[in-house]
CSV table of C-alpha atoms in Angstrom, one decimal:
chain,number,residue,atom,x,y,z
A,1,MET,CA,134.6,74.5,47.3
A,2,LYS,CA,136.4,77.7,48.2
A,3,LYS,CA,133.1,79.2,49.4
A,4,LEU,CA,132.4,76.3,51.7
A,5,PHE,CA,136.0,76.5,53.1
A,6,SER,CA,135.5,80.2,53.6
A,7,MET,CA,132.3,79.7,55.6
A,8,ALA,CA,133.8,77.0,57.7
A,9,ALA,CA,136.8,79.2,58.5
A,10,MET,CA,134.5,82.1,59.5
A,11,LEU,CA,132.5,79.8,61.7
A,12,MET,CA,135.7,78.6,63.4
A,13,ILE,CA,136.8,82.2,63.9
A,14,ALA,CA,133.4,83.1,65.5
A,15,VAL,CA,133.5,80.1,67.8
A,16,ALA,CA,137.0,81.0,68.8
A,17,ALA,CA,136.0,84.6,69.5
A,18,MET,CA,133.1,83.4,71.6
A,19,ALA,CA,135.3,81.2,73.6
A,20,GLN,CA,137.4,84.2,74.6
A,21,GLU,CA,134.3,86.0,76.1
A,22,PRO,CA,133.0,85.7,79.6
A,23,VAL,CA,130.5,82.9,80.2
A,24,ILE,CA,128.1,83.1,83.2
A,25,THR,CA,126.7,79.9,84.7
A,26,PHE,CA,124.3,79.8,87.7
A,27,GLU,CA,124.0,76.9,90.2
A,28,LYS,CA,120.3,77.6,90.1
A,29,THR,CA,118.0,80.1,88.3
A,30,GLU,CA,114.9,79.6,90.5
A,31,HIS,CA,114.3,79.5,94.2
A,32,ASP,CA,111.1,78.5,95.9
A,33,PHE,CA,110.7,79.9,99.4
A,34,GLY,CA,107.7,77.7,100.0
A,35,LYS,CA,105.3,78.9,102.7
A,36,ILE,CA,106.6,81.9,104.7
A,37,ASN,CA,105.0,83.9,107.5
A,38,GLU,CA,104.3,87.6,106.9
A,39,ALA,CA,105.0,88.2,110.6
A,40,ASP,CA,108.5,86.8,110.2
A,41,GLY,CA,109.5,89.6,107.9
A,42,ARG,CA,112.0,89.5,105.0
A,43,VAL,CA,113.4,86.3,103.5
A,44,THR,CA,116.7,86.0,101.5
A,45,THR,CA,118.3,83.6,99.1
A,46,VAL,CA,121.6,83.6,97.2
A,47,PHE,CA,122.1,82.8,93.5
A,48,SER,CA,125.8,81.7,93.0
A,49,PHE,CA,127.4,81.9,89.6
A,50,LYS,CA,130.7,81.2,87.9
A,51,ASN,CA,132.6,82.7,85.1
A,52,GLU,CA,133.5,79.8,82.8
A,53,GLY,CA,134.8,82.1,80.0
A,54,MET,CA,138.3,83.4,79.2
A,55,GLN,CA,137.7,87.1,80.0
A,56,PRO,CA,136.7,88.9,83.2
A,57,LEU,CA,132.9,88.9,83.8
A,58,VAL,CA,131.2,92.2,84.8
A,59,LEU,CA,127.5,92.5,86.0
A,60,SER,CA,126.4,95.9,84.7
A,61,ASN,CA,122.9,95.7,86.3
A,62,VAL,CA,120.6,93.4,88.4
A,63,ARG,CA,117.0,94.6,88.3
A,64,ALA,CA,113.9,93.2,90.1
A,65,SER,CA,110.4,93.2,88.7
A,66,CYS,CA,108.9,94.6,91.9
A,67,GLY,CA,110.0,97.1,94.6
A,68,CYS,CA,109.3,94.3,97.2
A,69,THR,CA,112.3,92.5,95.9
A,70,THR,CA,115.8,93.8,96.5
A,71,PRO,CA,118.9,92.4,94.8
A,72,LYS,CA,122.6,92.9,95.8
A,73,TRP,CA,125.4,91.5,93.7
A,74,THR,CA,129.2,91.2,93.2
A,75,ARG,CA,130.3,94.5,91.7
A,76,GLU,CA,133.9,93.9,91.0
A,77,PRO,CA,135.0,91.9,87.8
A,78,ILE,CA,134.9,88.1,88.2
A,79,GLU,CA,138.0,86.5,86.7
A,80,PRO,CA,137.8,83.3,84.6
A,81,GLY,CA,137.1,80.4,86.9
A,82,GLN,CA,136.0,82.6,89.8
A,83,THR,CA,132.6,82.9,91.4
A,84,GLY,CA,130.2,85.6,92.4
A,85,GLU,CA,126.8,86.0,94.2
A,86,ILE,CA,123.5,87.7,93.8
A,87,THR,CA,121.6,88.1,97.1
A,88,VAL,CA,117.9,88.5,96.6
A,89,THR,CA,115.6,89.7,99.5
A,90,TYR,CA,111.8,89.6,99.4
A,91,ASN,CA,109.6,91.7,101.7
A,92,PRO,CA,106.3,89.9,102.4
A,93,SER,CA,104.8,92.7,104.4
A,94,GLY,CA,101.2,93.5,103.2
A,95,ARG,CA,101.5,90.9,100.4
A,96,PRO,CA,99.6,87.8,101.5
A,97,GLY,CA,99.1,84.9,99.1
A,98,ARG,CA,101.3,83.4,96.3
A,99,PHE,CA,104.0,85.4,94.6
A,100,GLN,CA,106.5,85.0,91.8
A,101,LYS,CA,109.1,87.7,91.0
A,102,THR,CA,111.7,88.0,88.3
A,103,ILE,CA,115.2,89.3,88.6
A,104,THR,CA,117.0,90.4,85.3
A,105,VAL,CA,120.8,90.1,85.2
A,106,THR,CA,122.7,92.1,82.6
A,107,SER,CA,126.4,91.4,82.0
A,108,ASN,CA,129.1,91.3,79.4
A,109,ALA,CA,128.8,87.5,79.1
A,110,THR,CA,128.0,85.7,75.8
A,111,GLU,CA,124.5,85.5,77.0
A,112,GLY,CA,124.0,89.1,78.0
A,113,THR,CA,120.8,88.8,79.8
A,114,LYS,CA,119.7,86.1,82.3
A,115,LYS,CA,116.5,85.7,84.2
A,116,LEU,CA,116.3,84.5,87.8
A,117,THR,CA,113.0,83.7,89.6
A,118,ILE,CA,111.8,83.6,93.2
A,119,LYS,CA,108.4,82.3,94.3
A,120,GLY,CA,106.5,81.2,97.3
A,121,GLU,CA,103.4,81.8,99.4
A,122,VAL,CA,102.9,84.4,102.2
A,123,ILE,CA,100.9,83.3,105.1
A,124,PRO,CA,99.2,86.5,106.4
A,125,LYS,CA,99.8,87.5,110.0
A,126,THR,CA,97.0,87.5,112.5
A,127,ALA,CA,95.6,90.9,113.2
A,128,THR,CA,96.6,92.2,116.6
A,129,PRO,CA,95.0,95.0,118.6
A,130,VAL,CA,97.8,97.3,117.5
A,131,ASP,CA,97.0,96.5,113.8
A,132,MET,CA,93.3,97.1,114.4
A,133,TYR,CA,93.7,100.4,116.2
A,134,PRO,CA,96.9,101.9,114.7
A,135,VAL,CA,96.3,105.6,115.6
A,136,LYS,CA,97.6,106.5,119.0
A,137,MET,CA,96.2,109.5,120.9
A,138,GLY,CA,97.8,109.4,124.3
A,139,ASN,CA,96.4,106.3,126.0
A,140,LEU,CA,93.6,106.0,123.5
A,141,SER,CA,93.9,103.9,120.3
A,142,MET,CA,91.7,104.6,117.2
A,143,LYS,CA,91.1,102.7,114.0
A,144,LEU,CA,91.2,106.0,112.0
A,145,ASN,CA,91.8,109.7,112.4
A,146,VAL,CA,89.8,110.7,109.3
A,147,ALA,CA,86.0,110.6,109.0
A,148,ASP,CA,85.4,110.6,105.3
A,149,PHE,CA,81.7,111.0,104.2
A,150,GLY,CA,82.6,110.8,100.5
A,151,THR,CA,80.0,112.3,98.2
A,152,VAL,CA,76.7,113.1,99.9
A,153,LYS,CA,73.5,114.3,98.3
A,154,LYS,CA,71.9,117.2,100.0
A,155,GLY,CA,68.9,116.3,102.1
A,156,VAL,CA,70.4,113.0,103.2
A,157,ASN,CA,71.4,112.3,106.8
A,158,LYS,CA,74.6,110.2,106.9
A,159,THR,CA,76.6,108.9,109.8
A,160,VAL,CA,80.3,107.9,109.9
A,161,SER,CA,81.6,105.9,112.9
A,162,ILE,CA,85.2,105.4,114.1
A,163,GLU,CA,86.1,102.7,116.6
A,164,TYR,CA,88.4,103.5,119.5
A,165,ALA,CA,89.9,101.2,122.2
A,166,ASN,CA,91.8,101.2,125.5
A,167,LYS,CA,94.8,99.0,125.0
A,168,THR,CA,96.5,100.0,128.3
A,169,ASN,CA,96.3,98.4,131.7
A,170,ALA,CA,94.4,101.3,133.3
A,171,ALA,CA,91.0,103.0,132.8
A,172,VAL,CA,90.9,105.8,130.2
A,173,THR,CA,88.4,108.7,130.0
A,174,VAL,CA,87.3,110.1,126.6
A,175,SER,CA,85.5,113.3,125.6
A,176,MET,CA,85.9,115.5,122.6
A,177,TYR,CA,86.2,119.2,121.6
A,178,ALA,CA,84.6,120.6,118.5
A,179,GLY,CA,85.5,124.1,117.4
A,180,GLN,CA,84.4,126.3,114.6
A,181,GLY,CA,82.9,124.7,111.5
A,182,SER,CA,81.4,121.8,113.5
A,183,ASP,CA,77.8,123.2,113.5
A,184,MET,CA,76.7,120.9,110.7
A,185,TYR,CA,77.5,117.7,112.7
A,186,ILE,CA,75.9,115.9,115.6
A,187,PHE,CA,78.5,113.9,117.7
A,188,ASN,CA,78.2,111.0,120.0
A,189,LEU,CA,80.7,109.0,122.1
A,190,SER,CA,79.3,105.5,122.9
A,191,MET,CA,81.8,105.1,125.8
A,192,GLU,CA,83.3,108.0,127.8
A,193,LYS,CA,85.2,105.7,130.2
A,194,LEU,CA,87.0,102.6,129.0
A,195,GLU,CA,88.4,99.9,131.2
A,196,PRO,CA,91.4,97.9,129.8
A,197,ASN,CA,90.5,96.2,126.5
A,198,GLN,CA,87.2,98.0,126.2
A,199,THR,CA,86.1,99.6,122.9
A,200,GLY,CA,83.8,102.4,121.9
A,201,GLN,CA,82.6,104.4,118.9
A,202,LEU,CA,82.8,108.0,117.8
A,203,GLN,CA,79.7,108.6,115.8
A,204,ILE,CA,79.4,111.7,113.5
A,205,LEU,CA,76.1,112.6,112.0
A,206,LEU,CA,76.0,115.0,109.0
A,207,ASP,CA,72.8,116.9,109.9
A,208,GLU,CA,70.7,117.7,106.9
A,209,LYS,CA,69.0,120.7,108.5
A,210,SER,CA,72.4,122.3,109.2
A,211,THR,CA,73.8,121.8,105.7
A,212,GLN,CA,71.1,123.6,103.7
A,213,ASN,CA,73.5,126.4,102.7
A,214,VAL,CA,76.6,124.2,102.3
A,215,PHE,CA,77.6,123.1,98.8
A,216,GLY,CA,80.7,121.3,97.5
A,217,PRO,CA,83.8,120.1,99.5
A,218,PHE,CA,83.8,120.5,103.2
A,219,GLU,CA,86.5,119.8,105.8
A,220,THR,CA,86.9,120.5,109.5
A,221,LYS,CA,88.7,119.1,112.6
A,222,ILE,CA,87.6,118.0,116.0
A,223,TRP,CA,89.9,116.8,118.9
A,224,MET,CA,89.7,113.8,121.2
A,225,VAL,CA,90.2,114.8,124.8
A,226,VAL,CA,92.0,111.8,126.5
A,227,ASP,CA,92.2,111.6,130.3
A,228,GLY,CA,91.3,115.3,130.5
A,229,ASN,CA,94.1,116.4,128.2
A,230,LYS,CA,92.7,119.0,125.9
A,231,GLU,CA,95.6,119.2,123.5
A,232,LEU,CA,94.5,120.8,120.2
A,233,THR,CA,97.2,119.4,118.1
A,234,ASP,CA,97.3,117.0,115.1
A,235,THR,CA,98.1,114.1,117.4
A,236,TYR,CA,94.6,114.3,118.8
A,237,ALA,CA,92.8,115.6,115.8
A,238,VAL,CA,90.1,113.8,113.7
A,239,THR,CA,89.6,115.3,110.3
A,240,ILE,CA,86.0,115.3,108.9
A,241,LYS,CA,85.6,115.8,105.2
A,242,GLY,CA,83.3,115.1,102.3
A,243,ASP,CA,81.6,116.6,99.2
A,244,LEU,CA,78.0,117.8,99.5
A,245,GLN,CA,76.2,117.9,96.2
A,246,GLU,CA,72.8,119.2,95.2
A,247,ASP,CA,70.3,116.5,94.3
A,248,PHE,CA,68.4,117.2,91.0
A,249,SER,CA,67.0,113.7,90.6
A,250,ALA,CA,63.5,114.7,91.6
A,251,LEU,CA,63.1,117.4,88.9
A,252,THR,CA,60.4,116.7,86.3
A,253,GLU,CA,61.0,116.9,82.6
A,254,GLU,CA,59.1,120.3,82.5
A,255,GLN,CA,61.3,121.7,85.4
A,256,LEU,CA,64.5,120.5,83.5
A,257,LYS,CA,63.3,122.4,80.4
A,258,LYS,CA,63.0,125.6,82.4
A,259,ALA,CA,66.1,125.0,84.4
A,260,PRO,CA,69.0,127.6,84.4
A,261,ILE,CA,72.0,126.8,82.2
A,262,ALA,CA,75.4,128.1,83.2
A,263,GLU,CA,77.7,129.2,80.4
A,264,LEU,CA,81.3,130.3,80.9
A,265,PRO,CA,82.8,132.1,77.9
A,266,THR,CA,86.2,130.8,78.8
A,267,SER,CA,87.7,128.3,81.2
A,268,LEU,CA,91.0,130.2,81.4
A,269,VAL,CA,91.5,133.6,83.0
A,270,ASP,CA,95.0,135.1,82.3
A,271,LEU,CA,95.8,138.0,84.6
A,272,GLY,CA,99.2,138.6,82.9
A,273,THR,CA,102.2,139.8,84.8
A,274,ILE,CA,101.9,141.1,88.4
A,275,ALA,CA,104.5,142.9,90.4
A,276,ALA,CA,105.5,141.1,93.6
A,277,GLY,CA,103.6,142.3,96.6
A,278,LYS,CA,100.8,143.8,94.6
A,279,THR,CA,97.0,143.0,94.8
A,280,VAL,CA,95.1,142.8,91.5
A,281,LYS,CA,91.5,142.2,90.7
A,282,GLY,CA,90.0,139.8,88.1
A,283,GLU,CA,86.7,138.3,87.2
A,284,ILE,CA,85.1,135.1,85.9
A,285,ILE,CA,82.0,135.7,83.7
A,286,VAL,CA,79.0,133.4,84.2
A,287,GLN,CA,76.0,133.7,81.8
A,288,ASN,CA,72.6,132.2,82.3
A,289,ILE,CA,71.3,130.9,78.9
A,290,GLY,CA,68.5,129.0,80.6
A,291,THR,CA,65.0,130.1,81.7
A,292,ASN,CA,64.9,130.2,85.5
A,293,PRO,CA,67.4,132.2,87.6
A,294,LEU,CA,70.9,130.9,87.9
A,295,ILE,CA,72.3,130.8,91.4
A,296,VAL,CA,76.1,130.6,92.0
A,297,ARG,CA,76.0,128.3,95.1
A,298,ARG,CA,79.7,128.7,95.8
A,299,ALA,CA,82.9,129.9,94.2
A,300,ILE,CA,85.9,128.0,95.5
A,301,SER,CA,89.6,128.9,95.3
A,302,ASN,CA,92.2,126.2,95.9
A,303,PHE,CA,94.8,128.9,96.5
A,304,ASP,CA,94.8,131.0,99.6
A,305,ARG,CA,96.1,134.0,97.8
A,306,ILE,CA,93.0,134.2,95.6
A,307,GLN,CA,89.7,135.3,97.2
A,308,LEU,CA,86.4,134.8,95.2
A,309,THR,CA,83.0,136.5,95.7
A,310,ALA,CA,80.0,135.0,94.0
A,311,PRO,CA,77.2,137.1,92.4
A,312,LYS,CA,73.5,137.1,93.4
A,313,ALA,CA,70.9,135.3,91.2
A,314,ILE,CA,71.5,135.7,87.5
A,315,LYS,CA,68.3,136.2,85.4
A,316,SER,CA,67.7,134.5,82.1
A,317,GLY,CA,69.9,135.9,79.3
A,318,LYS,CA,72.0,137.9,81.8
A,319,LYS,CA,75.6,137.7,82.9
A,320,GLY,CA,77.0,137.7,86.4
A,321,VAL,CA,80.6,138.2,87.7
A,322,VAL,CA,82.5,136.1,90.1
A,323,LYS,CA,84.9,138.7,91.5
A,324,MET,CA,88.5,137.8,92.2
A,325,VAL,CA,91.2,139.4,94.3
A,326,VAL,CA,94.7,138.1,93.9
A,327,ASN,CA,97.3,139.0,96.6
A,328,THR,CA,100.9,138.3,95.5
A,329,THR,CA,102.5,139.3,98.8
A,330,GLY,CA,105.2,136.8,99.7
A,331,LEU,CA,105.0,134.9,96.4
A,332,LYS,CA,108.3,134.1,94.6
A,333,PRO,CA,108.8,135.3,91.0
A,334,ALA,CA,107.3,132.5,88.9
A,335,GLN,CA,104.3,131.6,86.8
A,336,TYR,CA,101.2,130.4,88.8
A,337,LYS,CA,98.4,128.3,87.5
A,338,ARG,CA,95.5,127.6,89.9
A,339,GLU,CA,92.1,126.0,89.5
A,340,MET,CA,88.9,127.6,90.7
A,341,THR,CA,85.5,125.8,91.1
A,342,ILE,CA,82.2,127.4,90.4
A,343,ILE,CA,79.1,125.5,91.7
A,344,THR,CA,75.6,126.5,90.4
A,345,ASN,CA,72.1,125.2,90.4
A,346,ASP,CA,72.4,124.2,86.7
A,347,PRO,CA,71.2,120.6,87.0
A,348,LYS,CA,73.1,119.3,84.0
A,349,ASN,CA,76.5,120.9,84.8
A,350,PRO,CA,76.5,122.1,88.4
A,351,ILE,CA,80.3,122.1,88.7
A,352,ARG,CA,82.5,124.1,86.4
A,353,LYS,CA,86.3,124.5,86.5
A,354,VAL,CA,88.2,127.6,85.6
A,355,THR,CA,92.0,128.0,85.5
A,356,VAL,CA,93.6,131.3,86.7
A,357,LEU,CA,97.0,132.0,85.2
A,358,PHE,CA,99.4,134.8,86.3
A,359,THR,CA,103.1,135.6,86.5
A,360,VAL,CA,104.8,137.3,89.5
A,361,GLU,CA,107.9,139.3,88.7
């Protein structure tokens, strides 16, 4: 009997204690925006709440499940019987279709965590000429300013086209300037004079005959000349890039058996500590453990302070050296870790990565 009385007393004490704590009550925990237009921009709703407890209520955090949803809330303590607000804004830009987002409210209330929900459907905006041709080059508008060929197998002619348009009220003349590094391309402008609302195409052909000695990543720039304005700046530049890879698919089984095999004794070259402003030399060893001669097609440094020189053909069973020159002039004291790429005619592993490590003091 005493035990039952004790449990009842403890329960009454717990209930009394809870009654002294803050209690958060929302007028609504879900809001349906219905159908909203992407073109109209952000939409907002307010979740009102009341402290029905006996102590001040403090919201320690209000967190949305997505960066497209932004909450703002009452920061000061809410006294018993008083109210507060959580304002939730949703950004529909670039998010067509139905959506449902959660907002987590953390407080010192008896129910420490509450969930709020917003939902609706975004009606996508109609594409306008500005959306279709977002890159401005003077009076010329272009869809893109990058011609990306992606991965291209050697021996294949590939064309990338970029549309351009005249969205002004006067005629626009168009030509182009191609500087160094553009010999491997053939260019064509379908329209050199555009009346208002006319469109044209810049066509770039990667010429197979001119890329016979090119291996791996490539990148260069050309410039659009608009109304005779030959301004060689980034505003008028079109970047051309891609990755040209050797095609081994036609090799016979017998040819593959006799193919060269590139072996690198290590994938890490540690040059140790280098005094600032000094130039040091290093090397990457490449061995041919195959039958036919191994040719280092290209040695690529992703760091302009490291220059690489590839060896000539490496005979079966022999070693070659990729020579390295590191210039630390202007480098801050620190440890440097840079990746080098070695491209060979090894049909199974034509691309090998080597890390170069050094410390400037």
